[in-house]
mmCIF file of C-alpha atoms in Angstrom:
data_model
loop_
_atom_site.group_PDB
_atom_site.id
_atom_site.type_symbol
_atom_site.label_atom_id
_atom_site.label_comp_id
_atom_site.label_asym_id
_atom_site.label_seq_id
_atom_site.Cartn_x
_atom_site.Cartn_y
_atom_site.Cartn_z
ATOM 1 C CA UNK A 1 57.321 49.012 131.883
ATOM 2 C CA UNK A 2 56.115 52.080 133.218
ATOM 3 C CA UNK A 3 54.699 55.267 131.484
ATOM 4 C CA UNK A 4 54.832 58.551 132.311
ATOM 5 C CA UNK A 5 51.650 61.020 131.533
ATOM 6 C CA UNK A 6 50.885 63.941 131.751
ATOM 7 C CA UNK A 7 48.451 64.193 134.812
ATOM 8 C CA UNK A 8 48.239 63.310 138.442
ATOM 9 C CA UNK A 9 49.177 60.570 140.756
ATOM 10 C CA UNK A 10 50.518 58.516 137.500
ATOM 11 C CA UNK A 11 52.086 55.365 139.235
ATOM 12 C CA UNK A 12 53.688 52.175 137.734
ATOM 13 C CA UNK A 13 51.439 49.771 136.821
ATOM 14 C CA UNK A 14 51.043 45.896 136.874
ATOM 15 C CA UNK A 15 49.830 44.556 133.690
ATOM 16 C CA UNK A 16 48.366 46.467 130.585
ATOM 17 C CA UNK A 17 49.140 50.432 131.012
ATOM 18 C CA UNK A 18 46.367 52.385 130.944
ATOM 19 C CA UNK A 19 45.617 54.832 128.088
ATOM 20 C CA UNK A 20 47.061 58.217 128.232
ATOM 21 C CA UNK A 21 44.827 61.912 128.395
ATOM 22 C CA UNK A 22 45.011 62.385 124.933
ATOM 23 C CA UNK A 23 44.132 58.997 123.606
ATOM 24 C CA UNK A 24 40.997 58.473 126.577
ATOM 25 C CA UNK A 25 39.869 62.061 125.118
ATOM 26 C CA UNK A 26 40.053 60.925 121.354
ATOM 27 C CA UNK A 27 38.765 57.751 121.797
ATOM 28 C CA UNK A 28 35.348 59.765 123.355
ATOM 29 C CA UNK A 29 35.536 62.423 121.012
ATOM 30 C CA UNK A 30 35.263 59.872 118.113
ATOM 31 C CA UNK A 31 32.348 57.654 119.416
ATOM 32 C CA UNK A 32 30.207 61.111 118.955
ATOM 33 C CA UNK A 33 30.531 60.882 115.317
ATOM 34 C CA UNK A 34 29.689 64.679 114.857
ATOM 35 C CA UNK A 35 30.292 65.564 110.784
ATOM 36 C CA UNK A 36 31.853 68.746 111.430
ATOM 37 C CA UNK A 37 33.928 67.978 114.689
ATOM 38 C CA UNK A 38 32.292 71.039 116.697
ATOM 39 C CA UNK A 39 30.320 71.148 119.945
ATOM 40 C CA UNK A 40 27.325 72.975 120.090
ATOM 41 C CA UNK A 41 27.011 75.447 123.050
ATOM 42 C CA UNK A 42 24.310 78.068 123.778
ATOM 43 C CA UNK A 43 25.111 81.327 124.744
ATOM 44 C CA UNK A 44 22.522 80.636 127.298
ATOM 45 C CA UNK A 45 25.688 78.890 129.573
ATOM 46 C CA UNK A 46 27.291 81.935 129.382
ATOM 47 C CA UNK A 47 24.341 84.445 129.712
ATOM 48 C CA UNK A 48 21.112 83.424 131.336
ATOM 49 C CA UNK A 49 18.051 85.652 129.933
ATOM 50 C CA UNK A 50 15.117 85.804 132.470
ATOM 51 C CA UNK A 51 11.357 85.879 131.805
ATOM 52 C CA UNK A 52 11.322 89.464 132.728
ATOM 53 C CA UNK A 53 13.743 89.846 129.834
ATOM 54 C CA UNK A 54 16.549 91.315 131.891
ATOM 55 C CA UNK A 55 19.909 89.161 131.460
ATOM 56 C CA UNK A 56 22.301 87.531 134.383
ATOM 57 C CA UNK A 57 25.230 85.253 134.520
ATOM 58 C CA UNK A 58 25.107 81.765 133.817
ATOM 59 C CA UNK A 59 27.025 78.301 134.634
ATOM 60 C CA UNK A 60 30.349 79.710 133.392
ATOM 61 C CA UNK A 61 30.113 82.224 136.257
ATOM 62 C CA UNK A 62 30.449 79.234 139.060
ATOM 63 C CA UNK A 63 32.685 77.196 137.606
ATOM 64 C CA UNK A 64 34.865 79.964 137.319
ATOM 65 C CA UNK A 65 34.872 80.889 140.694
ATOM 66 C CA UNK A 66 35.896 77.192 141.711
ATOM 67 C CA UNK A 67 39.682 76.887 141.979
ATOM 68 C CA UNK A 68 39.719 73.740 139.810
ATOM 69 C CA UNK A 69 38.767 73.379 135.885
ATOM 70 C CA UNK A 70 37.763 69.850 136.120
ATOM 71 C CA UNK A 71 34.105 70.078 136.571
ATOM 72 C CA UNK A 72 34.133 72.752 133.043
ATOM 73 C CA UNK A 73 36.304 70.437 131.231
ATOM 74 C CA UNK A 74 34.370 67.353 132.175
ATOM 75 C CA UNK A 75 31.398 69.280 130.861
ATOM 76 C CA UNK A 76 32.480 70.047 127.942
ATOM 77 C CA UNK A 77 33.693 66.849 126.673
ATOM 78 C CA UNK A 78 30.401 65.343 128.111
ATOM 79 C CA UNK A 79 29.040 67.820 126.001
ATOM 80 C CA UNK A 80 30.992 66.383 123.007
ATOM 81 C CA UNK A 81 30.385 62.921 123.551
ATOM 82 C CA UNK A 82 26.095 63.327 123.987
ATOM 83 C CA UNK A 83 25.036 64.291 120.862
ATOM 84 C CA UNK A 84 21.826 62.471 120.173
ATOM 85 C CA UNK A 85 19.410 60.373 121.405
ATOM 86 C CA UNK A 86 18.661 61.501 124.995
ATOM 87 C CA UNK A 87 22.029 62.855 125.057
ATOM 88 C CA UNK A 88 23.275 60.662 127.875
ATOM 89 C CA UNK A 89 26.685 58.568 127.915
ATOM 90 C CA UNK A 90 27.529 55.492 130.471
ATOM 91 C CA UNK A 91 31.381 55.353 130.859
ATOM 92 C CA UNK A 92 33.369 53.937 133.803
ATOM 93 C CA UNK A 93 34.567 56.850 136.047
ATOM 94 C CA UNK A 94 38.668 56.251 135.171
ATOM 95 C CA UNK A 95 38.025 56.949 131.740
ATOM 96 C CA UNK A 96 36.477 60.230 132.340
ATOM 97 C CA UNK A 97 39.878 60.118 134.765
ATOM 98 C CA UNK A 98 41.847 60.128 132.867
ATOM 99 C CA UNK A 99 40.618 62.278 130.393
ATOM 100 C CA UNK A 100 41.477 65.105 132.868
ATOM 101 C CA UNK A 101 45.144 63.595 133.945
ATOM 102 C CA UNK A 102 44.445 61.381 136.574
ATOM 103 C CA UNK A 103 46.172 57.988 136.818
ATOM 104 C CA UNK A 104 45.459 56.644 140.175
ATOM 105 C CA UNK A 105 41.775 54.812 140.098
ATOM 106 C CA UNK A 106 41.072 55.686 143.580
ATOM 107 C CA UNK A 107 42.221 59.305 143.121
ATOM 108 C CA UNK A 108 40.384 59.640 140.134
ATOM 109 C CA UNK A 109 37.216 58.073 140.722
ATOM 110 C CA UNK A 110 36.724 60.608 143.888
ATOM 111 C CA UNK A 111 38.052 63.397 142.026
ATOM 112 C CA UNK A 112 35.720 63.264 138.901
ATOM 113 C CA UNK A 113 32.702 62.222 141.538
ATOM 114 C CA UNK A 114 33.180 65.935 142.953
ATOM 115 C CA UNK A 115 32.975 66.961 139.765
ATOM 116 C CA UNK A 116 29.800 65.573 138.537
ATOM 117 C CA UNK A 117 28.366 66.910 141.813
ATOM 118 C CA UNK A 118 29.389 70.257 141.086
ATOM 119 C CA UNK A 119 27.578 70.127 137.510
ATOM 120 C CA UNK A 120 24.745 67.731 139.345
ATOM 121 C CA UNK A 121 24.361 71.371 141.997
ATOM 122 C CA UNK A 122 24.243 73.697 138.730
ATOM 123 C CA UNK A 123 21.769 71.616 137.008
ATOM 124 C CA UNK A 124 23.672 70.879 133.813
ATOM 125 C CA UNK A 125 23.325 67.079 134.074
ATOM 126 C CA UNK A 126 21.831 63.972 135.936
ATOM 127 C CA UNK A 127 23.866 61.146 136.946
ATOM 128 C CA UNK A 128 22.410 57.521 137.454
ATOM 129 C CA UNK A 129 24.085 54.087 138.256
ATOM 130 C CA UNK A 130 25.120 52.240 135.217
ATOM 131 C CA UNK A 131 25.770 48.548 134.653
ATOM 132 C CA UNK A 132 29.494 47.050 135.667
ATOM 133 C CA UNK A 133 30.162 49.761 137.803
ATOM 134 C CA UNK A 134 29.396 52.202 135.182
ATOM 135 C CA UNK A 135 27.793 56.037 135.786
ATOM 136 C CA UNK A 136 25.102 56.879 133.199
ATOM 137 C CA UNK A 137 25.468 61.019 132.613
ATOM 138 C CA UNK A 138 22.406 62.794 131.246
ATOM 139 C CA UNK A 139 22.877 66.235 129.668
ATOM 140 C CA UNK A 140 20.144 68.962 130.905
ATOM 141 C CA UNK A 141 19.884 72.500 128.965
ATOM 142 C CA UNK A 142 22.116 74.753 129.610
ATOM 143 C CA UNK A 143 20.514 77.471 131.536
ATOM 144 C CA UNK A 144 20.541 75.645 134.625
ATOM 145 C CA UNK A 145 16.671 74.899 134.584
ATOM 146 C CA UNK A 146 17.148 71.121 134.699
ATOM 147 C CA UNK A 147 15.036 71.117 131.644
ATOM 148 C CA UNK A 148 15.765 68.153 129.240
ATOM 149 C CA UNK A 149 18.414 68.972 126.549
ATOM 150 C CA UNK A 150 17.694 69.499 123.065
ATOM 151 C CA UNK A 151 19.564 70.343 119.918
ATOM 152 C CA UNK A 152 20.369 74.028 120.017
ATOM 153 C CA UNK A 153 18.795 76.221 116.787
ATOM 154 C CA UNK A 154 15.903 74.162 116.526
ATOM 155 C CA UNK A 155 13.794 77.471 117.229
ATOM 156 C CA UNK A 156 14.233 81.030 117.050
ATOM 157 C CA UNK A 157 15.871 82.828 120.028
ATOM 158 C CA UNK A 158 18.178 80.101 120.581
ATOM 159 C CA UNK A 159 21.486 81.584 120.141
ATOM 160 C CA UNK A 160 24.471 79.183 120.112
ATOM 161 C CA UNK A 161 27.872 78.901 119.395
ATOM 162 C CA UNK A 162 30.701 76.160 117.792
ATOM 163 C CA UNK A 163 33.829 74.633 120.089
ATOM 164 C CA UNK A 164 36.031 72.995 117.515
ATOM 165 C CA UNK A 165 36.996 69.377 118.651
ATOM 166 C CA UNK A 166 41.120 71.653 117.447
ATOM 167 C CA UNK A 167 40.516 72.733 121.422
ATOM 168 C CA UNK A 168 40.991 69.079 122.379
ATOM 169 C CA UNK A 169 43.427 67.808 119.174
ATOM 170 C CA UNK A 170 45.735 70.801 119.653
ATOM 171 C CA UNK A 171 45.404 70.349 123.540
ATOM 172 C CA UNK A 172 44.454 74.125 123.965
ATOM 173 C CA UNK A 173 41.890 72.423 126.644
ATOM 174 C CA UNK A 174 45.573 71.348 128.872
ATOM 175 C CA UNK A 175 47.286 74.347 128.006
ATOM 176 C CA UNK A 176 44.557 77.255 128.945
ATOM 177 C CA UNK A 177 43.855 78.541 132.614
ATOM 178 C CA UNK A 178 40.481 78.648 133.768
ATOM 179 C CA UNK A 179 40.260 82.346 132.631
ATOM 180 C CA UNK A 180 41.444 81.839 129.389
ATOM 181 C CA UNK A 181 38.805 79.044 128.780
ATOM 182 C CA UNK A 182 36.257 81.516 130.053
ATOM 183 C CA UNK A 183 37.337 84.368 127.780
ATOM 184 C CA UNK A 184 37.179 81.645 124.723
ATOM 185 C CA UNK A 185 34.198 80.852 125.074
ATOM 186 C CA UNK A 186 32.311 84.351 125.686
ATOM 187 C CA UNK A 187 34.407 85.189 122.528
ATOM 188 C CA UNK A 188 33.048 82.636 120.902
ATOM 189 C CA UNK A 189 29.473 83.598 121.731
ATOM 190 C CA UNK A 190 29.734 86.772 120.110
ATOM 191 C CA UNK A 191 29.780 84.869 116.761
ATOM 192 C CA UNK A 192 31.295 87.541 114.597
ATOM 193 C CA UNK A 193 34.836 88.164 112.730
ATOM 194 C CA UNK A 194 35.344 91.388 115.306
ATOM 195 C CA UNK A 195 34.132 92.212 118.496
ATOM 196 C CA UNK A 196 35.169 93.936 121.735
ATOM 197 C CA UNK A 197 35.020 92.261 125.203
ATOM 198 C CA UNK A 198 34.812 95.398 127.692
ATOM 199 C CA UNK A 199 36.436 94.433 131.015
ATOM 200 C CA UNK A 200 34.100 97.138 132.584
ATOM 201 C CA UNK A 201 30.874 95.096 131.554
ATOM 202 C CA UNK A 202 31.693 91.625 131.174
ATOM 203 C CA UNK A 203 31.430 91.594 135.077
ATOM 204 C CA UNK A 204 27.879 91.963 135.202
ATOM 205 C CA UNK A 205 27.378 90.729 131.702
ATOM 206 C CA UNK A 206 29.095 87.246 132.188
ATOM 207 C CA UNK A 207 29.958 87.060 135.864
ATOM 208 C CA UNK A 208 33.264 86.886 135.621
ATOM 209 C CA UNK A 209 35.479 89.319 137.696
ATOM 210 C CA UNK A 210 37.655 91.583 135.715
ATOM 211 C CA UNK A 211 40.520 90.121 136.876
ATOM 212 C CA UNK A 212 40.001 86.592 135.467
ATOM 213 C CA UNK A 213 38.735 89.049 132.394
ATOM 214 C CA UNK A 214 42.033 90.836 131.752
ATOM 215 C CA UNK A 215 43.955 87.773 132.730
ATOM 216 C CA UNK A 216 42.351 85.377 130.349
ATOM 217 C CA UNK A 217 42.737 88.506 127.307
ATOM 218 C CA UNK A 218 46.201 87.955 127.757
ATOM 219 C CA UNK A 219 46.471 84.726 128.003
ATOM 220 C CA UNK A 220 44.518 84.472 124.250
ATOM 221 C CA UNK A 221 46.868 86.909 122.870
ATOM 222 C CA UNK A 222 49.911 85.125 124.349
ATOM 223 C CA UNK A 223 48.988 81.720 122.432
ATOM 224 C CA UNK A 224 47.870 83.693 119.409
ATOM 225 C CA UNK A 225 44.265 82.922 119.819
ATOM 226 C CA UNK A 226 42.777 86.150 119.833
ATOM 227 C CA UNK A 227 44.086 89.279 118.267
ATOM 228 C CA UNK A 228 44.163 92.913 118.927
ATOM 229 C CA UNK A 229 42.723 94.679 115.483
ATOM 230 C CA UNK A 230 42.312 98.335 116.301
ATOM 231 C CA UNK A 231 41.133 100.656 118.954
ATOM 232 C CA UNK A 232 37.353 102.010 118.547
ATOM 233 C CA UNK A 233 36.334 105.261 119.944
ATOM 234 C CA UNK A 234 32.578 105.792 121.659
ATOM 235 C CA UNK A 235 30.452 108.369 123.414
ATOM 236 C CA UNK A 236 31.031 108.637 127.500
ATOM 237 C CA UNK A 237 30.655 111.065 130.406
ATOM 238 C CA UNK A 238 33.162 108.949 132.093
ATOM 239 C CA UNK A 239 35.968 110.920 130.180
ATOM 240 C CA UNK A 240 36.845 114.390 130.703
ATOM 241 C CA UNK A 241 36.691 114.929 126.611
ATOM 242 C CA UNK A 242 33.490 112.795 126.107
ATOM 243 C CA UNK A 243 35.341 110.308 124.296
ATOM 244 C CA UNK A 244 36.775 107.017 125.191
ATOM 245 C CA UNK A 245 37.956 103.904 123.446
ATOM 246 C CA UNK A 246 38.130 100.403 123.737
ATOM 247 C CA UNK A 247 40.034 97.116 121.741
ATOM 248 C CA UNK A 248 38.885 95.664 118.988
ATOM 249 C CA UNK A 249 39.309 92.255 118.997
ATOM 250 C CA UNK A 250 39.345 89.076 116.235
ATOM 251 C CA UNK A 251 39.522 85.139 117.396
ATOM 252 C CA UNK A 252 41.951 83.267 114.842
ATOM 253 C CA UNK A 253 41.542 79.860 113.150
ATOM 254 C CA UNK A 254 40.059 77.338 114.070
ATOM 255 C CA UNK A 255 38.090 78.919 116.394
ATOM 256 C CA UNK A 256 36.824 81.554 113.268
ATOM 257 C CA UNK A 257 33.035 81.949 112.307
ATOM 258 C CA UNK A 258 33.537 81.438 109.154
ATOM 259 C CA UNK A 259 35.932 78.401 110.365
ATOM 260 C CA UNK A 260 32.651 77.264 112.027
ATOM 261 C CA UNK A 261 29.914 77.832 109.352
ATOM 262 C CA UNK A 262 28.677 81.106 111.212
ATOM 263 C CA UNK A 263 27.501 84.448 110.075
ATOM 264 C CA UNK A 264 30.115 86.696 108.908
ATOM 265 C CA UNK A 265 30.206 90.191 110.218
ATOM 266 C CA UNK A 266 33.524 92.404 110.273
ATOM 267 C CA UNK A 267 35.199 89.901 107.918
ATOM 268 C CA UNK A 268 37.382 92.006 105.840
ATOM 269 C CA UNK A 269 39.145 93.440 109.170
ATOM 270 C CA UNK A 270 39.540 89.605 110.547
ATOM 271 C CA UNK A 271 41.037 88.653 107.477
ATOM 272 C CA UNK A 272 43.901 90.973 107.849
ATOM 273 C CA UNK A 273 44.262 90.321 111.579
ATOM 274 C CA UNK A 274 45.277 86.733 110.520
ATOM 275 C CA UNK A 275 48.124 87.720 109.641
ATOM 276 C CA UNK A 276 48.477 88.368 113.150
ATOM 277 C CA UNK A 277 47.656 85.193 114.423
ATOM 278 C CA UNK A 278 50.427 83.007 115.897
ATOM 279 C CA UNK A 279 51.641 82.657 119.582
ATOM 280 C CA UNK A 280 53.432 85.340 121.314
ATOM 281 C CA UNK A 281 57.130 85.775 122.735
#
């Protein structure tokens, strides 16, 4: 019998057929036994801050200049999966495979090797020889030091965010560009019910051209993930009146603060947005 998945290079099989994406990604997201199904990220993946104080882009800025998204969605399951001990994880390279779509062992061992390298390059992880043909993957921080990971918010000045393991179960991680994963997640960072994402700044703020910016704005407000609120007006000499004005923008459930256990700021406006929320014709 043969099965058809969703993925690459998916051909029939002799004997048992392997397990499809979804399964393979459930099946690691439940061995990390995390209580309140969320990934921890720091804002410093997003946002590097140096020791002069003076802020530049971080990892998010090269793997969104690659043309793939495997190397940021291996990442972030890895970053899932290690979630205690020395945060490491020894899997056979298909699974991780076919986790992103890929079918054919060959294919999919080289494929998700280039990917490891990519995130090996960044320093955002190690990568040693398991047992049985195993790889043993090692998370580092996040800010690209190679410094050993630890739990985010064990100090202050450790800002971090929540992914909710709904951007695997409702397959938003399938479904979302490159750009619109980007945009997610530096909306995520701002932890707070409302927020504007200036495609004028974000640039040098994040990294990320403004293209990919306004592209992966509209692909959130296509799906329903983030909404428009209001417009805000502000102070410039970029306008001939002095004024200008920018969106105001809420994320919608599950991907909420208060969804995540978060600080609430702006909440009564988010609450109304809601009713917003919903994908778009």
């Amino acid at each position: 019998m043969t099965t058809t998945h969703h993925g690459l290079n998916s051909p029939p099989v002799q004997g048992p057929t392997p397990l499809g994406q979804p399964e393979t990604i459930g099946l690691l997201l439940n061995r990390s036994r995390r209580p309140n199904r969320t990934v921890p990220v720091r804002r410093a993946f997003l946002q590097r801050e140096e020791r002069d104080g003076t802020k530049s882009p971080g990892a998010l800025a090269a793997l969104v200049r690659r043309s793939t998204k495997r190397p940021l969605d291996l990442y972030l399951l890895l970053s899932a999966v290690t979630s205690g001990g020395d945060f490491s994880v020894t899997e056979w390279s298909t699974t991780w495979a076919r986790s992103v779509g890929i079918f054919d062992e060959t294919a999919g061992t080289a494929a998700v090797s280039r990917a490891w390298k990519v995130l090996r390059e960044l320093r955002l992880i190690t990568r040693a020889r398991g047992e049985g043909g195993k790889s043993t993957l090692t998370k580092l921080h996040e800010d690209g030091s190679g410094r050993p990971y630890t739990s985010p918010g064990e100090g202050l000045g450790d800002p971090y965010f929540q992914l909710p393991y709904e951007y695997w179960d409702n397959g938003w991680h399938h479904t979302l560009s490159l750009p619109g994963k980007a945009m997610l997640l530096i909306a995520s960072a701002q932890r707070k019910h409302t927020f504007t994402l200036p495609q004028e700044r974000i640039p040098d703020w994040y990294g990320i051209s403004a293209d990919s910016v306004g592209k992966g704005i509209r692909e959130l407000s296509r799906h329903g993930i983030l909404v428009h609120l209001e417009d805000e007006w502000f102070d410039t000499l970029k306008t001939r009146s002095g004024r200008g004005s920018r969106p105001v923008y809420s994320l919608c459930p599950p991907f909420t603060p208060r969804a995540l256990g978060e600080p609430a700021t702006g909440e009564g406006a988010a609450t109304e947005a809601f009713r917003g929320c919903g994908p778009r014709e």
